[in-house]
């Protein structure tokens, strides 16, 4: 079964600084990976996804993530943090199995709360 | 195109009661997945429906059930509510044709069990 580990439950950066949120996955097959953001009292919004087309994935609001198979990582970055980026971020892996398909299940990491201070 | 909608947004129930939550997917999406979000357990998958059929189920007791209608709208039901069922319940819709398709989430229903 797939699993996801997000390193750091809280990350704090200054406005304008680089944002780096870490995600490592465990999977016996090539994974499909996603990053979502959740603002208070809202649902999850998709930032970007990796489905093996390209290892560097660009998403909305200048976020991007790089898939590194050798490190089993899919870290999320943004060159310059804005105050509006303050939220909780979730890395997720799509659940499927070789020889069959397990539909509709995303396995999420525990989330990383990003704080941006002036 | 309208997003995923969930009703009601907030709900307060008493232990032992039952509750039904509703989810309307994005137009054209045939897959609806349900998740439970709590501070302690995080986001956990409940089940997924596609064309009125449950294709996948998470590790939740039988008190949690769902269904999907021919217009792809979905409901989930929790019977004999327990205090631990207090959570944000999220539904997500997708084209559902395979696992590469992204899921789009609704705003959630906040359930409080007293």
mmCIF file of C-alpha atoms in Angstrom:
data_model
loop_
_atom_site.group_PDB
_atom_site.id
_atom_site.type_symbol
_atom_site.label_atom_id
_atom_site.label_comp_id
_atom_site.label_asym_id
_atom_site.label_seq_id
_atom_site.Cartn_x
_atom_site.Cartn_y
_atom_site.Cartn_z
ATOM 1 C CA UNK A 1 0.000 0.000 0.000
ATOM 2 C CA UNK A 2 1.103 3.509 -0.682
ATOM 3 C CA UNK A 3 1.961 5.943 2.095
ATOM 4 C CA UNK A 4 3.049 9.557 2.390
ATOM 5 C CA UNK A 5 5.200 11.299 4.974
ATOM 6 C CA UNK A 6 5.350 15.051 5.261
ATOM 7 C CA UNK A 7 8.419 16.228 7.143
ATOM 8 C CA UNK A 8 7.588 19.110 9.439
ATOM 9 C CA UNK A 9 4.093 19.741 10.720
ATOM 10 C CA UNK A 10 4.809 23.482 10.848
ATOM 11 C CA UNK A 11 6.952 25.624 8.570
ATOM 12 C CA UNK A 12 7.452 29.349 9.064
ATOM 13 C CA UNK A 13 8.943 31.687 6.465
ATOM 14 C CA UNK A 14 9.259 35.406 5.893
ATOM 15 C CA UNK A 15 7.322 37.094 3.135
ATOM 16 C CA UNK A 16 9.427 36.927 -0.029
ATOM 17 C CA UNK A 17 11.442 33.922 1.137
ATOM 18 C CA UNK A 18 11.629 30.509 -0.492
ATOM 19 C CA UNK A 19 8.959 28.035 0.500
ATOM 20 C CA UNK A 20 9.985 24.370 0.759
ATOM 21 C CA UNK A 21 7.524 21.752 1.980
ATOM 22 C CA UNK A 22 8.791 18.195 2.097
ATOM 23 C CA UNK A 23 6.978 15.053 1.049
ATOM 24 C CA UNK A 24 8.286 11.496 0.814
ATOM 25 C CA UNK A 25 6.226 8.637 -0.492
ATOM 26 C CA UNK A 26 6.335 4.888 -0.252
ATOM 27 C CA UNK A 27 5.065 2.892 -3.185
ATOM 28 C CA UNK A 28 5.876 -0.407 -4.833
ATOM 29 C CA UNK A 29 4.722 0.914 -8.196
ATOM 30 C CA UNK A 30 5.175 4.263 -9.970
ATOM 31 C CA UNK A 31 2.986 6.640 -8.006
ATOM 32 C CA UNK A 32 0.636 9.395 -8.958
ATOM 33 C CA UNK A 33 1.272 12.304 -6.599
ATOM 34 C CA UNK A 34 -0.660 15.436 -5.722
ATOM 35 C CA UNK A 35 -0.301 18.558 -3.616
ATOM 36 C CA UNK A 36 -3.388 20.205 -2.149
ATOM 37 C CA UNK A 37 -3.848 23.354 -0.069
ATOM 38 C CA UNK A 38 -6.525 23.938 2.543
ATOM 39 C CA UNK A 39 -7.472 27.357 3.860
ATOM 40 C CA UNK A 40 -9.352 27.618 7.172
ATOM 41 C CA UNK A 41 -12.921 26.345 7.015
ATOM 42 C CA UNK A 42 -12.581 25.356 3.381
ATOM 43 C CA UNK A 43 -12.100 22.211 1.333
ATOM 44 C CA UNK A 44 -8.912 21.180 -0.443
ATOM 45 C CA UNK A 45 -7.707 22.949 -3.560
ATOM 46 C CA UNK A 46 -5.452 21.156 -6.027
ATOM 47 C CA UNK A 47 -2.083 22.853 -6.513
ATOM 48 C CA UNK A 48 -0.443 20.386 -8.881
ATOM 49 C CA UNK A 49 -0.146 16.721 -9.817
ATOM 50 C CA UNK A 50 2.494 14.302 -11.053
ATOM 51 C CA UNK A 51 1.455 11.487 -13.352
ATOM 52 C CA UNK A 52 4.831 10.529 -14.877
ATOM 53 C CA UNK A 53 4.718 12.929 -17.831
ATOM 54 C CA UNK A 54 7.470 15.212 -16.475
ATOM 55 C CA UNK A 55 9.470 15.158 -13.264
ATOM 56 C CA UNK A 56 9.187 18.913 -12.691
ATOM 57 C CA UNK A 57 5.573 19.879 -12.306
ATOM 58 C CA UNK A 58 4.312 23.439 -12.296
ATOM 59 C CA UNK A 59 1.108 24.322 -10.532
ATOM 60 C CA UNK A 60 -1.012 27.309 -9.662
ATOM 61 C CA UNK A 61 0.221 30.413 -7.831
ATOM 62 C CA UNK A 62 3.872 29.772 -8.811
ATOM 63 C CA UNK A 63 4.123 26.519 -6.895
ATOM 64 C CA UNK A 64 6.091 23.673 -8.372
ATOM 65 C CA UNK A 65 7.235 20.228 -7.299
ATOM 66 C CA UNK A 66 9.933 17.874 -8.462
ATOM 67 C CA UNK A 67 9.510 14.117 -8.536
ATOM 68 C CA UNK A 68 12.731 12.335 -7.548
ATOM 69 C CA UNK A 69 12.416 8.592 -7.800
ATOM 70 C CA UNK A 70 15.839 7.908 -6.270
ATOM 71 C CA UNK A 71 14.867 9.849 -3.164
ATOM 72 C CA UNK A 72 11.166 8.870 -3.235
ATOM 73 C CA UNK A 73 10.412 12.548 -2.785
ATOM 74 C CA UNK A 74 7.971 15.080 -4.173
ATOM 75 C CA UNK A 75 8.835 18.335 -2.416
ATOM 76 C CA UNK A 76 6.766 21.485 -3.012
ATOM 77 C CA UNK A 77 8.503 24.813 -3.582
ATOM 78 C CA UNK A 78 7.657 28.421 -4.286
ATOM 79 C CA UNK A 79 10.358 31.017 -4.950
ATOM 80 C CA UNK A 80 8.760 33.864 -3.012
ATOM 81 C CA UNK A 81 6.195 33.483 -0.254
ATOM 82 C CA UNK A 82 3.160 35.735 -0.025
ATOM 83 C CA UNK A 83 1.038 36.349 3.026
ATOM 84 C CA UNK A 84 -1.856 34.718 1.173
ATOM 85 C CA UNK A 85 0.091 31.419 1.033
ATOM 86 C CA UNK A 86 -0.494 30.862 4.750
ATOM 87 C CA UNK A 87 -2.529 27.655 4.890
ATOM 88 C CA UNK A 88 -2.203 23.908 5.435
ATOM 89 C CA UNK A 89 -0.656 21.855 2.650
ATOM 90 C CA UNK A 90 -1.217 18.181 1.976
ATOM 91 C CA UNK A 91 0.749 15.763 -0.142
ATOM 92 C CA UNK A 92 -1.232 12.783 -1.443
ATOM 93 C CA UNK A 93 -0.657 9.621 -3.410
ATOM 94 C CA UNK A 94 -3.236 7.917 -5.570
ATOM 95 C CA UNK A 95 -4.016 4.374 -4.585
ATOM 96 C CA UNK A 96 -3.855 1.771 -7.281
ATOM 97 C CA UNK A 97 -2.413 -1.669 -7.604
ATOM 98 C CA UNK A 98 -0.551 -3.523 -10.303
ATOM 99 C CA UNK A 99 -2.885 -5.699 -12.299
ATOM 100 C CA UNK A 100 -5.927 -3.884 -11.082
ATOM 101 C CA UNK A 101 -7.147 -0.514 -10.108
ATOM 102 C CA UNK A 102 -8.221 0.778 -6.750
ATOM 103 C CA UNK A 103 -10.304 3.754 -7.577
ATOM 104 C CA UNK A 104 -10.934 7.061 -5.974
ATOM 105 C CA UNK A 105 -8.669 6.761 -2.958
ATOM 106 C CA UNK A 106 -6.074 9.336 -2.123
ATOM 107 C CA UNK A 107 -3.743 8.621 0.772
ATOM 108 C CA UNK A 108 -2.740 11.874 2.432
ATOM 109 C CA UNK A 109 0.191 12.961 4.522
ATOM 110 C CA UNK A 110 -0.472 14.538 7.896
ATOM 111 C CA UNK A 111 -0.238 18.048 6.512
ATOM 112 C CA UNK A 112 2.145 20.976 6.934
ATOM 113 C CA UNK A 113 0.922 24.298 8.250
ATOM 114 C CA UNK A 114 2.704 27.150 6.511
ATOM 115 C CA UNK A 115 2.994 30.440 8.349
ATOM 116 C CA UNK A 116 4.177 33.537 6.494
ATOM 117 C CA UNK A 117 5.287 36.501 8.572
ATOM 118 C CA UNK A 118 5.980 40.026 7.354
ATOM 119 C CA UNK B 1 -18.510 25.448 -14.308
ATOM 120 C CA UNK B 2 -19.830 25.118 -10.785
ATOM 121 C CA UNK B 3 -17.657 23.364 -8.229
ATOM 122 C CA UNK B 4 -18.473 20.562 -5.840
ATOM 123 C CA UNK B 5 -21.223 21.486 -3.418
ATOM 124 C CA UNK B 6 -21.976 19.908 -0.064
ATOM 125 C CA UNK B 7 -24.996 20.331 2.154
ATOM 126 C CA UNK B 8 -25.420 21.126 4.905
ATOM 127 C CA UNK B 9 -22.234 22.991 5.766
ATOM 128 C CA UNK B 10 -22.679 22.584 9.512
ATOM 129 C CA UNK B 11 -24.564 20.019 11.535
ATOM 130 C CA UNK B 12 -24.974 19.310 15.235
ATOM 131 C CA UNK B 13 -26.304 15.915 16.263
ATOM 132 C CA UNK B 14 -26.682 13.962 19.460
ATOM 133 C CA UNK B 15 -24.957 10.656 20.166
ATOM 134 C CA UNK B 16 -27.045 7.747 18.910
ATOM 135 C CA UNK B 17 -28.766 9.707 16.139
ATOM 136 C CA UNK B 18 -28.144 9.231 12.449
ATOM 137 C CA UNK B 19 -27.156 11.791 9.833
ATOM 138 C CA UNK B 20 -27.198 12.112 6.050
ATOM 139 C CA UNK B 21 -24.790 14.333 4.156
ATOM 140 C CA UNK B 22 -25.166 15.307 0.516
ATOM 141 C CA UNK B 23 -22.658 15.986 -2.247
ATOM 142 C CA UNK B 24 -23.213 17.287 -5.774
ATOM 143 C CA UNK B 25 -20.217 16.738 -8.056
ATOM 144 C CA UNK B 26 -18.927 18.892 -10.862
ATOM 145 C CA UNK B 27 -21.051 18.508 -13.970
ATOM 146 C CA UNK B 28 -19.780 15.599 -16.029
ATOM 147 C CA UNK B 29 -17.931 13.933 -13.174
ATOM 148 C CA UNK B 30 -19.118 10.418 -12.432
ATOM 149 C CA UNK B 31 -16.891 9.561 -9.479
ATOM 150 C CA UNK B 32 -17.494 10.781 -5.945
ATOM 151 C CA UNK B 33 -15.155 9.996 -3.066
ATOM 152 C CA UNK B 34 -15.775 10.733 0.605
ATOM 153 C CA UNK B 35 -13.179 11.547 3.256
ATOM 154 C CA UNK B 36 -13.228 12.169 6.983
ATOM 155 C CA UNK B 37 -10.880 14.813 8.365
ATOM 156 C CA UNK B 38 -10.057 14.994 12.072
ATOM 157 C CA UNK B 39 -7.174 16.638 13.952
ATOM 158 C CA UNK B 40 -5.992 13.297 15.285
ATOM 159 C CA UNK B 41 -6.335 11.008 12.266
ATOM 160 C CA UNK B 42 -6.000 13.506 9.446
ATOM 161 C CA UNK B 43 -7.684 12.809 6.115
ATOM 162 C CA UNK B 44 -9.034 9.292 5.778
ATOM 163 C CA UNK B 45 -10.786 7.730 2.812
ATOM 164 C CA UNK B 46 -14.306 6.469 3.405
ATOM 165 C CA UNK B 47 -15.531 5.178 0.038
ATOM 166 C CA UNK B 48 -15.855 5.948 -3.647
ATOM 167 C CA UNK B 49 -18.805 5.649 -6.014
ATOM 168 C CA UNK B 50 -18.857 5.592 -9.796
ATOM 169 C CA UNK B 51 -22.015 5.273 -11.870
ATOM 170 C CA UNK B 52 -24.047 4.330 -8.793
ATOM 171 C CA UNK B 53 -21.634 1.528 -7.787
ATOM 172 C CA UNK B 54 -19.295 1.481 -4.827
ATOM 173 C CA UNK B 55 -15.873 0.655 -6.259
ATOM 174 C CA UNK B 56 -13.704 1.158 -3.214
ATOM 175 C CA UNK B 57 -14.111 1.308 0.546
ATOM 176 C CA UNK B 58 -11.876 2.413 3.390
ATOM 177 C CA UNK B 59 -11.511 0.947 6.867
ATOM 178 C CA UNK B 60 -14.564 2.345 8.562
ATOM 179 C CA UNK B 61 -17.292 0.466 10.451
ATOM 180 C CA UNK B 62 -20.546 -0.463 8.785
ATOM 181 C CA UNK B 63 -22.252 2.509 10.435
ATOM 182 C CA UNK B 64 -20.802 4.543 7.589
ATOM 183 C CA UNK B 65 -22.572 3.987 4.299
ATOM 184 C CA UNK B 66 -23.167 5.810 1.083
ATOM 185 C CA UNK B 67 -24.930 5.752 -2.209
ATOM 186 C CA UNK B 68 -24.886 7.496 -5.547
ATOM 187 C CA UNK B 69 -27.791 8.470 -7.726
ATOM 188 C CA UNK B 70 -28.125 8.382 -11.490
ATOM 189 C CA UNK B 71 -27.286 12.099 -11.705
ATOM 190 C CA UNK B 72 -23.998 11.348 -9.860
ATOM 191 C CA UNK B 73 -25.081 13.126 -6.706
ATOM 192 C CA UNK B 74 -24.015 11.190 -3.642
ATOM 193 C CA UNK B 75 -25.084 10.882 -0.043
ATOM 194 C CA UNK B 76 -23.336 9.395 2.923
ATOM 195 C CA UNK B 77 -25.083 8.216 6.045
ATOM 196 C CA UNK B 78 -23.748 7.653 9.517
ATOM 197 C CA UNK B 79 -25.972 5.712 11.885
ATOM 198 C CA UNK B 80 -25.755 5.491 15.667
ATOM 199 C CA UNK B 81 -23.497 8.501 15.930
ATOM 200 C CA UNK B 82 -20.579 8.445 18.364
ATOM 201 C CA UNK B 83 -18.649 11.374 19.787
ATOM 202 C CA UNK B 84 -15.657 10.306 17.705
ATOM 203 C CA UNK B 85 -17.610 10.859 14.509
ATOM 204 C CA UNK B 86 -17.240 14.600 14.980
ATOM 205 C CA UNK B 87 -15.234 15.666 11.951
ATOM 206 C CA UNK B 88 -15.145 17.562 8.707
ATOM 207 C CA UNK B 89 -16.567 15.341 5.983
ATOM 208 C CA UNK B 90 -15.274 16.132 2.533
ATOM 209 C CA UNK B 91 -16.464 14.846 -0.771
ATOM 210 C CA UNK B 92 -14.479 15.013 -3.975
ATOM 211 C CA UNK B 93 -15.490 14.490 -7.556
ATOM 212 C CA UNK B 94 -13.479 13.238 -10.491
ATOM 213 C CA UNK B 95 -13.910 11.976 -13.997
ATOM 214 C CA UNK B 96 -13.012 8.686 -12.347
ATOM 215 C CA UNK B 97 -11.792 6.912 -15.443
ATOM 216 C CA UNK B 98 -8.503 5.964 -13.811
ATOM 217 C CA UNK B 99 -6.310 6.923 -10.896
ATOM 218 C CA UNK B 100 -4.516 9.714 -12.722
ATOM 219 C CA UNK B 101 -7.531 11.966 -12.687
ATOM 220 C CA UNK B 102 -7.397 14.625 -10.030
ATOM 221 C CA UNK B 103 -10.107 14.987 -7.433
ATOM 222 C CA UNK B 104 -11.875 18.269 -6.792
ATOM 223 C CA UNK B 105 -13.077 18.839 -3.277
ATOM 224 C CA UNK B 106 -16.151 20.482 -1.873
ATOM 225 C CA UNK B 107 -16.093 22.835 1.144
ATOM 226 C CA UNK B 108 -17.058 20.047 3.520
ATOM 227 C CA UNK B 109 -19.728 19.415 6.115
ATOM 228 C CA UNK B 110 -18.686 20.074 9.697
ATOM 229 C CA UNK B 111 -20.412 17.485 11.905
ATOM 230 C CA UNK B 112 -20.425 17.923 15.653
ATOM 231 C CA UNK B 113 -21.747 15.079 17.808
ATOM 232 C CA UNK B 114 -22.683 15.966 21.380
#
